[in-house]
Amino acid sequence: MPNKIIFDHEEIKRRKNTPDLSGKQLLCLGMENIEDENKILHQILAASSDPILITTKDVKIIFANPAWEKLTGYTLEEVRGKNPKLMQSGKTPKSIYKKLWKALLKKQSFSCEEVINKRKDGSTYQIHCSIFPVIIDGEVTHYVQIQYDITKKKRLDKLKSEFLSVVSHELKTPITVLKLFTQSKLATSQKTNTATLTTKELDLFNREFTRLTNLINDMLDNARIETGKMRMRFEPFNLTELTQETIEKISVIAKNYTFVFEETQSCIVCADKQRIEQVLLNLLSNAIKYSPKESTIEIRLAKNNSHVVISIKDEGVGIPKKERKTIFDKFYQVRRQDGFGLGLYISKEIIKRHKGKIWVEAKSEKGSAFFFTLPLVHSQQLKI
Ligand code: ADP
């Protein structure tokens, strides 16, 4: 019976030393005909959602499955016969390649998470890479590479650790200010036996407490989203009124800005009123935070048949094109200024729970416009 080249990836991945497959059937499909069996195995490789690349022992590509083509942007035809080096980005530590070849030359498999490759379009991506030699009659005949794209995971890990350092800084600063302030007031009042606070002092207290409360609320909301416990209380209300009230609230603390609200006729939505107010407050406070004083913030409600589109437009710093999608990711910040990148993420989650959409249209340096939609409720749908 002829030897069969059979790739049992999971089994091989589990072992440090690559087994010699000669004469063994790790995977028995019970076929009489070796060609039929190879066809089936070929289809399995092709259908795998993990990107797989196979080279000859002198490292020339002979096979790449569609998942690999999708990940890298190359087609098999473009890379056939070439060395996988063409994917190297130059960002992978050289020591990794040394370790890889050390293992492969000993006929052992190798896996690591530090490989950063380059796609056909030049963009880079990080992979968990497993390579193992195929050994027949004691000789290496091929190398098989399985790649898992871990770019997102790595980015999230990085953001998580940045998040922790930001949280400790953001929480510590207001707490320290309040503590020092209270201690000094206490000392004075104990000495003079009086306890008076000026409006300015009270204002400082108020601002720092608000900051602290907002940060804690964002962290709690994040925990609720992660654990699936963010519940919505839907009720019909007039969104025009809520928007007007929210602008009034924010304009008290943002006196240097002009708010222009293009009122439309009443606009009834069935939504969680408190949560929608939270989204409006978040978008309005961002508009203030990232815009120069004396600038104008425009708020609009535009109705179509089924939806209302709410837009908040500022004259601020704008958002670079490549960041416009990622700013809605958890902890993501283009430029740091108070907060820790949770506001837009929480807003996106709230709007998602209302079957709406949220997005941004911005220029790189001048102004951003945030939009979100909510389904409208028509009067006949309301049981009044
Ligand atoms: P943060 O607490 O950092 O404001 P957000 O989730 O609210 O967190 O916003 C994420 C990032 O999006 C911000 O760090 C900022 O860089 C960018 N951003 C949000 N709103 C605006 C805006 N109106 N203009 C410019 N950049 C903005």
Coordinates of C-alpha atoms and ligand atoms in Angstrom, one line a residue:
M1 CA 0.0 0.0 0.0
P2 CA 1.5 3.4 -1.0
N3 CA 2.2 6.0 1.7
K4 CA -0.3 8.7 2.1
I5 CA 0.4 12.4 2.9
I6 CA -2.2 13.1 5.4
F7 CA -2.5 16.4 7.3
D8 CA -4.1 16.0 10.7
H9 CA -3.4 19.6 11.7
E10 CA -4.9 19.5 15.2
E11 CA -3.0 16.4 16.1
I12 CA 0.2 17.7 14.8
K13 CA -0.3 21.1 16.5
R14 CA -0.7 19.4 19.8
R15 CA 2.7 17.7 19.6
K16 CA 6.0 19.5 19.9
N17 CA 7.8 16.9 17.8
T18 CA 6.3 16.3 14.5
P19 CA 5.5 12.7 14.0
D20 CA 6.8 10.8 11.0
L21 CA 3.7 10.1 8.9
S22 CA 5.3 7.4 6.8
G23 CA 3.1 4.4 6.4
K24 CA 0.7 5.7 9.0
Q25 CA -2.9 6.7 8.6
L26 CA -3.7 9.4 11.1
L27 CA -6.9 10.1 9.3
C28 CA -8.6 7.2 7.7
L29 CA -11.3 8.1 5.3
G30 CA -11.8 4.4 4.5
M31 CA -11.3 4.9 0.8
E32 CA -10.0 2.3 -1.5
N33 CA -8.5 4.7 -4.0
I34 CA -5.7 7.0 -2.9
E35 CA -6.6 9.6 -5.5
D36 CA -10.1 9.9 -4.2
E37 CA -8.9 10.2 -0.7
N38 CA -6.4 12.9 -1.7
K39 CA -9.2 14.8 -3.6
I40 CA -11.3 14.7 -0.4
L41 CA -8.4 15.9 1.7
H42 CA -7.7 18.7 -0.8
Q43 CA -11.3 19.8 -0.5
I44 CA -11.0 19.8 3.3
L45 CA -8.0 22.0 3.1
A46 CA -9.6 24.3 0.6
A47 CA -12.8 24.6 2.8
S48 CA -10.9 25.4 6.0
S49 CA -11.7 28.8 7.4
D50 CA -8.1 28.9 8.8
P51 CA -5.6 30.3 6.2
I52 CA -3.3 27.4 5.1
L53 CA -0.2 27.6 3.0
I54 CA 1.9 24.6 1.9
T55 CA 5.4 24.9 0.5
T56 CA 7.9 22.3 -0.8
K57 CA 10.9 21.5 1.4
D58 CA 12.9 24.2 -0.5
V59 CA 10.2 26.6 0.6
K60 CA 8.4 27.2 -2.7
I61 CA 4.6 27.8 -2.4
I62 CA 2.6 25.0 -3.9
F63 CA -0.8 25.5 -2.2
A64 CA -2.8 28.2 -0.5
N65 CA -6.4 27.9 0.4
P66 CA -9.1 30.5 -0.2
A67 CA -9.0 31.6 3.4
W68 CA -5.3 32.4 3.0
E69 CA -6.0 34.3 -0.3
K70 CA -8.7 36.3 1.5
L71 CA -6.3 37.2 4.4
T72 CA -3.4 38.2 2.2
G73 CA -5.0 39.6 -0.9
Y74 CA -2.8 37.3 -3.1
T75 CA -4.2 34.6 -5.3
L76 CA -2.5 31.2 -5.3
E77 CA -1.6 31.8 -9.0
E78 CA 0.3 34.9 -8.0
V79 CA 2.4 33.2 -5.4
R80 CA 2.9 29.7 -6.8
G81 CA 6.5 28.8 -6.8
K82 CA 7.5 31.9 -4.7
N83 CA 9.1 32.0 -1.3
P84 CA 6.6 33.0 1.5
K85 CA 9.3 35.7 2.3
L86 CA 7.3 38.0 0.0
M87 CA 4.8 38.4 2.9
Q88 CA 7.5 39.6 5.4
S89 CA 6.8 43.1 6.6
G90 CA 10.2 43.7 8.2
K91 CA 8.4 44.2 11.6
T92 CA 8.8 40.6 12.9
P93 CA 11.7 40.3 15.3
K94 CA 14.6 38.5 13.5
S95 CA 15.0 36.2 16.5
I96 CA 11.6 34.7 15.6
Y97 CA 12.8 33.5 12.2
K98 CA 15.9 32.1 13.8
K99 CA 13.8 30.1 16.3
L100 CA 11.5 29.0 13.5
W101 CA 14.3 27.5 11.4
K102 CA 16.0 26.0 14.4
A103 CA 12.8 24.0 15.1
L104 CA 12.1 23.1 11.5
L105 CA 15.7 21.9 10.9
K106 CA 15.2 19.6 13.8
K107 CA 12.0 18.4 12.0
Q108 CA 9.9 20.0 14.8
S109 CA 6.9 22.2 14.5
F110 CA 6.9 25.8 15.5
S111 CA 4.3 28.3 16.6
C112 CA 4.3 31.9 17.8
E113 CA 2.2 35.0 18.0
E114 CA 4.8 37.6 17.0
V115 CA 4.8 37.3 13.3
I116 CA 3.7 40.5 11.5
N117 CA 3.1 40.0 7.8
K118 CA 2.3 42.2 4.9
R119 CA -0.7 41.9 2.6
K120 CA -0.5 42.4 -1.1
D121 CA -1.8 46.0 -0.6
G122 CA 1.0 46.7 1.8
S123 CA -1.1 46.8 5.0
T124 CA 0.3 44.7 7.9
Y125 CA -1.5 42.1 10.0
Q126 CA -0.4 40.0 13.0
I127 CA -0.8 36.3 13.0
H128 CA -0.6 33.3 15.3
C129 CA 1.5 31.2 13.0
S130 CA 1.9 27.4 13.2
I131 CA 4.4 25.7 10.9
F132 CA 5.1 22.0 10.8
P133 CA 7.1 19.8 8.5
V134 CA 5.5 16.9 6.6
I135 CA 7.8 13.9 7.1
I136 CA 7.8 10.9 4.9
D137 CA 10.2 8.0 5.5
G138 CA 12.2 10.2 7.8
E139 CA 12.6 13.0 5.3
V140 CA 10.9 16.4 5.2
T141 CA 8.9 16.8 2.0
H142 CA 6.8 19.8 2.7
Y143 CA 6.1 22.6 5.2
V144 CA 2.5 23.4 6.2
Q145 CA 1.7 26.8 7.6
I146 CA -1.5 27.7 9.4
Q147 CA -2.2 31.3 10.2
Y148 CA -4.7 32.9 12.5
D149 CA -5.3 36.6 12.1
I150 CA -4.9 38.0 15.6
T151 CA -4.5 41.7 14.6
K152 CA -7.8 42.6 16.3
K153 CA -7.0 40.6 19.5
K154 CA -3.6 42.2 19.8
R155 CA -5.1 45.7 19.3
L156 CA -7.7 45.0 22.0
D157 CA -5.0 43.8 24.4
K158 CA -3.0 47.0 23.8
L159 CA -6.1 49.1 24.3
K160 CA -7.0 47.2 27.4
S161 CA -3.6 47.9 29.0
E162 CA -3.8 51.6 27.9
F163 CA -7.3 51.7 29.4
L164 CA -6.1 50.5 32.8
S165 CA -3.4 53.2 33.0
V166 CA -5.8 55.9 31.8
V167 CA -8.4 54.7 34.3
S168 CA -6.1 54.9 37.2
H169 CA -4.9 58.4 36.1
E170 CA -8.4 59.7 35.3
L171 CA -9.8 58.4 38.6
K172 CA -6.9 59.5 40.7
T173 CA -6.7 63.1 39.5
P174 CA -10.2 64.3 40.5
I175 CA -10.0 62.2 43.7
T176 CA -6.7 63.8 44.7
V177 CA -7.9 67.3 43.9
L178 CA -11.1 66.8 46.0
K179 CA -9.1 65.3 48.8
L180 CA -6.5 68.0 49.0
F181 CA -9.2 70.7 48.8
T182 CA -11.3 69.1 51.5
Q183 CA -8.3 68.6 53.7
S184 CA -7.2 72.3 53.4
K185 CA -10.8 73.5 54.0
L186 CA -11.0 71.3 57.0
A187 CA -7.7 72.6 58.4
T188 CA -8.8 76.2 57.9
S189 CA -12.2 75.7 59.4
Q190 CA -10.8 73.9 62.4
K191 CA -8.3 76.7 63.0
T192 CA -10.8 79.6 62.6
N193 CA -13.9 77.7 63.6
T194 CA -15.6 78.8 60.4
A195 CA -16.7 76.7 57.4
T196 CA -17.5 78.9 54.4
L197 CA -17.2 77.9 50.7
T198 CA -17.1 80.4 47.9
T199 CA -19.0 79.8 44.7
K200 CA -15.8 79.2 42.8
E201 CA -14.8 76.6 45.3
L202 CA -18.2 74.9 45.0
D203 CA -17.9 75.1 41.3
L204 CA -14.6 73.2 41.4
F205 CA -16.1 70.6 43.6
N206 CA -19.0 70.2 41.3
R207 CA -16.9 69.9 38.2
E208 CA -14.6 67.3 39.6
F209 CA -17.5 65.3 41.1
T210 CA -19.3 65.4 37.7
R211 CA -16.1 64.1 35.9
L212 CA -15.7 61.4 38.4
T213 CA -19.4 60.3 38.2
N214 CA -19.3 60.3 34.4
L215 CA -16.2 58.1 34.4
I216 CA -17.7 55.7 36.9
N217 CA -21.0 55.6 35.0
D218 CA -19.2 54.8 31.7
M219 CA -17.3 52.0 33.4
L220 CA -20.5 50.6 34.8
D221 CA -22.2 50.8 31.4
N222 CA -19.3 49.0 29.8
A223 CA -19.5 46.2 32.4
R224 CA -23.3 46.0 31.7
I225 CA -22.7 45.7 28.0
E226 CA -20.0 43.0 28.4
T227 CA -22.3 41.0 30.7
G228 CA -25.4 41.5 28.5
K229 CA -27.1 43.4 31.3
M230 CA -27.8 46.7 29.5
R231 CA -31.6 46.7 29.6
M232 CA -33.7 49.3 27.7
R233 CA -37.0 50.7 29.0
F234 CA -38.9 51.6 25.8
E235 CA -41.6 54.3 26.0
P236 CA -43.1 56.7 23.5
F237 CA -41.9 60.3 23.9
N238 CA -41.3 63.4 21.8
L239 CA -37.7 63.5 20.7
T240 CA -37.9 67.1 19.7
E241 CA -38.6 68.1 23.3
L242 CA -35.9 65.8 24.7
T243 CA -33.3 67.3 22.3
Q244 CA -34.4 70.8 23.2
E245 CA -34.1 70.0 27.0
T246 CA -30.7 68.3 26.6
I247 CA -29.3 71.3 24.7
E248 CA -30.6 73.6 27.4
K249 CA -28.9 71.5 30.0
I250 CA -25.5 71.4 28.3
S251 CA -25.6 75.1 27.3
V252 CA -25.5 76.0 31.0
I253 CA -22.0 74.5 31.3
A254 CA -20.9 75.5 27.8
K255 CA -21.6 79.2 27.8
N256 CA -18.9 80.0 25.2
Y257 CA -20.6 78.0 22.5
T258 CA -23.6 78.8 20.3
F259 CA -26.1 76.0 19.9
V260 CA -28.4 76.2 16.8
F261 CA -31.3 73.8 16.9
E262 CA -33.4 73.5 13.8
E263 CA -36.7 72.6 15.3
T264 CA -39.0 70.4 13.4
Q265 CA -42.5 69.4 14.2
S266 CA -42.9 66.9 17.1
C267 CA -41.2 63.6 16.5
I268 CA -42.4 60.6 18.4
V269 CA -40.1 57.7 19.0
C270 CA -40.5 54.6 21.2
A271 CA -37.2 54.4 23.0
D272 CA -35.4 54.5 26.3
K273 CA -35.6 58.2 27.1
Q274 CA -32.8 58.3 29.6
R275 CA -30.4 56.4 27.3
I276 CA -31.2 58.6 24.3
E277 CA -30.5 61.6 26.5
Q278 CA -27.2 60.0 27.4
V279 CA -26.3 59.6 23.6
L280 CA -27.3 63.2 23.0
L281 CA -25.3 64.4 26.0
N282 CA -22.3 62.4 24.9
L283 CA -22.3 63.7 21.3
L284 CA -22.9 67.3 22.4
S285 CA -20.2 67.2 25.1
N286 CA -17.7 65.7 22.5
A287 CA -18.7 68.5 20.1
I288 CA -17.7 71.0 22.8
K289 CA -14.6 69.1 23.9
Y290 CA -13.2 69.0 20.5
S291 CA -14.2 72.4 19.2
P292 CA -12.7 75.9 19.9
K293 CA -14.6 78.3 22.1
E294 CA -17.0 80.7 20.4
S295 CA -17.8 78.1 17.7
T296 CA -21.2 76.9 16.7
I297 CA -22.8 73.5 17.2
E298 CA -25.7 72.7 14.9
I299 CA -28.4 70.1 15.9
R300 CA -31.0 68.8 13.5
L301 CA -33.8 66.3 13.4
A302 CA -34.8 65.1 9.9
K303 CA -37.7 62.7 9.4
N304 CA -38.3 60.3 6.6
N305 CA -41.0 57.7 6.4
S306 CA -39.7 55.2 8.9
H307 CA -36.8 57.0 10.7
V308 CA -35.6 60.2 12.2
V309 CA -32.0 61.2 11.6
I310 CA -30.4 63.2 14.4
S311 CA -27.3 65.2 13.5
I312 CA -24.8 67.1 15.7
K313 CA -22.3 69.2 13.7
D314 CA -19.4 71.0 15.1
E315 CA -16.6 73.3 13.8
G316 CA -13.9 71.4 15.7
V317 CA -10.7 69.5 15.0
G318 CA -12.3 66.9 12.8
I319 CA -11.3 63.3 12.6
P320 CA -8.7 61.7 10.3
K321 CA -10.3 59.4 7.7
K322 CA -8.7 56.2 8.8
E323 CA -10.0 56.8 12.4
R324 CA -13.7 57.4 11.5
K325 CA -14.8 53.8 12.0
T326 CA -12.5 52.9 14.9
I327 CA -13.6 55.8 17.1
F328 CA -16.7 53.7 17.9
D329 CA -14.5 50.9 19.2
K330 CA -14.2 50.4 23.0
F331 CA -11.4 52.5 24.5
Y332 CA -10.4 54.1 21.2
Q333 CA -9.2 57.7 21.3
V334 CA -7.7 59.7 18.5
R335 CA -6.5 62.4 20.8
R336 CA -6.9 62.1 24.6
Q337 CA -8.8 64.8 26.4
D338 CA -10.7 63.7 29.5
G339 CA -12.7 60.5 29.4
F340 CA -11.3 57.2 28.2
G341 CA -12.8 56.4 24.9
L342 CA -16.0 54.8 26.1
G343 CA -18.6 57.4 25.2
L344 CA -19.0 56.6 21.5
Y345 CA -18.8 52.9 22.1
I346 CA -21.6 53.1 24.7
S347 CA -23.6 55.3 22.4
K348 CA -23.2 52.8 19.5
E349 CA -24.4 50.0 21.8
I350 CA -27.5 52.0 22.9
I351 CA -28.4 52.9 19.3
K352 CA -27.9 49.3 18.2
R353 CA -30.4 48.2 20.9
H354 CA -32.9 50.7 19.3
K355 CA -32.4 49.2 15.8
G356 CA -30.8 52.4 14.7
K357 CA -27.5 53.4 13.2
I358 CA -24.7 55.8 14.3
W359 CA -21.9 57.2 12.1
V360 CA -19.7 60.2 11.6
E361 CA -19.0 62.4 8.6
A362 CA -15.9 64.5 9.2
K363 CA -13.1 66.4 7.5
S364 CA -9.5 65.8 8.7
E365 CA -9.1 69.2 10.2
K366 CA -12.3 71.1 10.2
G367 CA -15.5 69.9 11.8
S368 CA -17.3 66.7 12.4
A369 CA -20.9 65.7 12.1
F370 CA -22.3 62.8 14.1
F371 CA -25.5 61.1 13.0
F372 CA -27.8 58.6 14.5
T373 CA -31.2 57.2 13.5
L374 CA -34.2 56.0 15.5
P375 CA -37.3 54.3 14.2
L376 CA -40.3 56.6 14.2
V377 CA -43.6 55.7 15.8
H378 CA -46.6 56.7 13.9
S379 CA -49.7 57.9 15.8
Q380 CA -51.8 54.9 14.7
Q381 CA -49.1 52.6 16.3
L382 CA -49.5 54.3 19.7
K383 CA -52.1 52.9 22.0
I384 CA -53.2 56.2 23.6
Ligands
ADP1 P1 -13.6 60.2 24.8 O1 -14.0 60.0 26.2 O2 -12.1 60.0 24.5 O3 -14.1 61.5 24.3 P2 -15.4 59.0 22.9 O4 -15.7 57.5 22.8 O5 -16.6 59.9 23.3 O6 -14.3 59.0 24.1 O7 -14.7 59.5 21.6 C1 -13.6 58.7 21.1 C2 -12.7 59.5 20.3 O8 -13.3 60.1 19.1 C3 -12.2 60.8 21.1 O9 -11.0 60.4 21.8 C4 -11.9 61.8 20.0 O10 -10.6 61.6 19.5 C5 -12.8 61.4 18.9 N1 -14.0 62.3 18.8 C6 -15.2 62.1 19.3 N2 -16.1 63.1 19.0 C7 -15.4 64.0 18.3 C8 -15.6 65.3 17.7 N3 -16.9 65.8 17.8 N4 -14.6 65.9 17.0 C9 -13.4 65.3 16.9 N5 -13.1 64.1 17.5 C10 -14.0 63.5 18.2

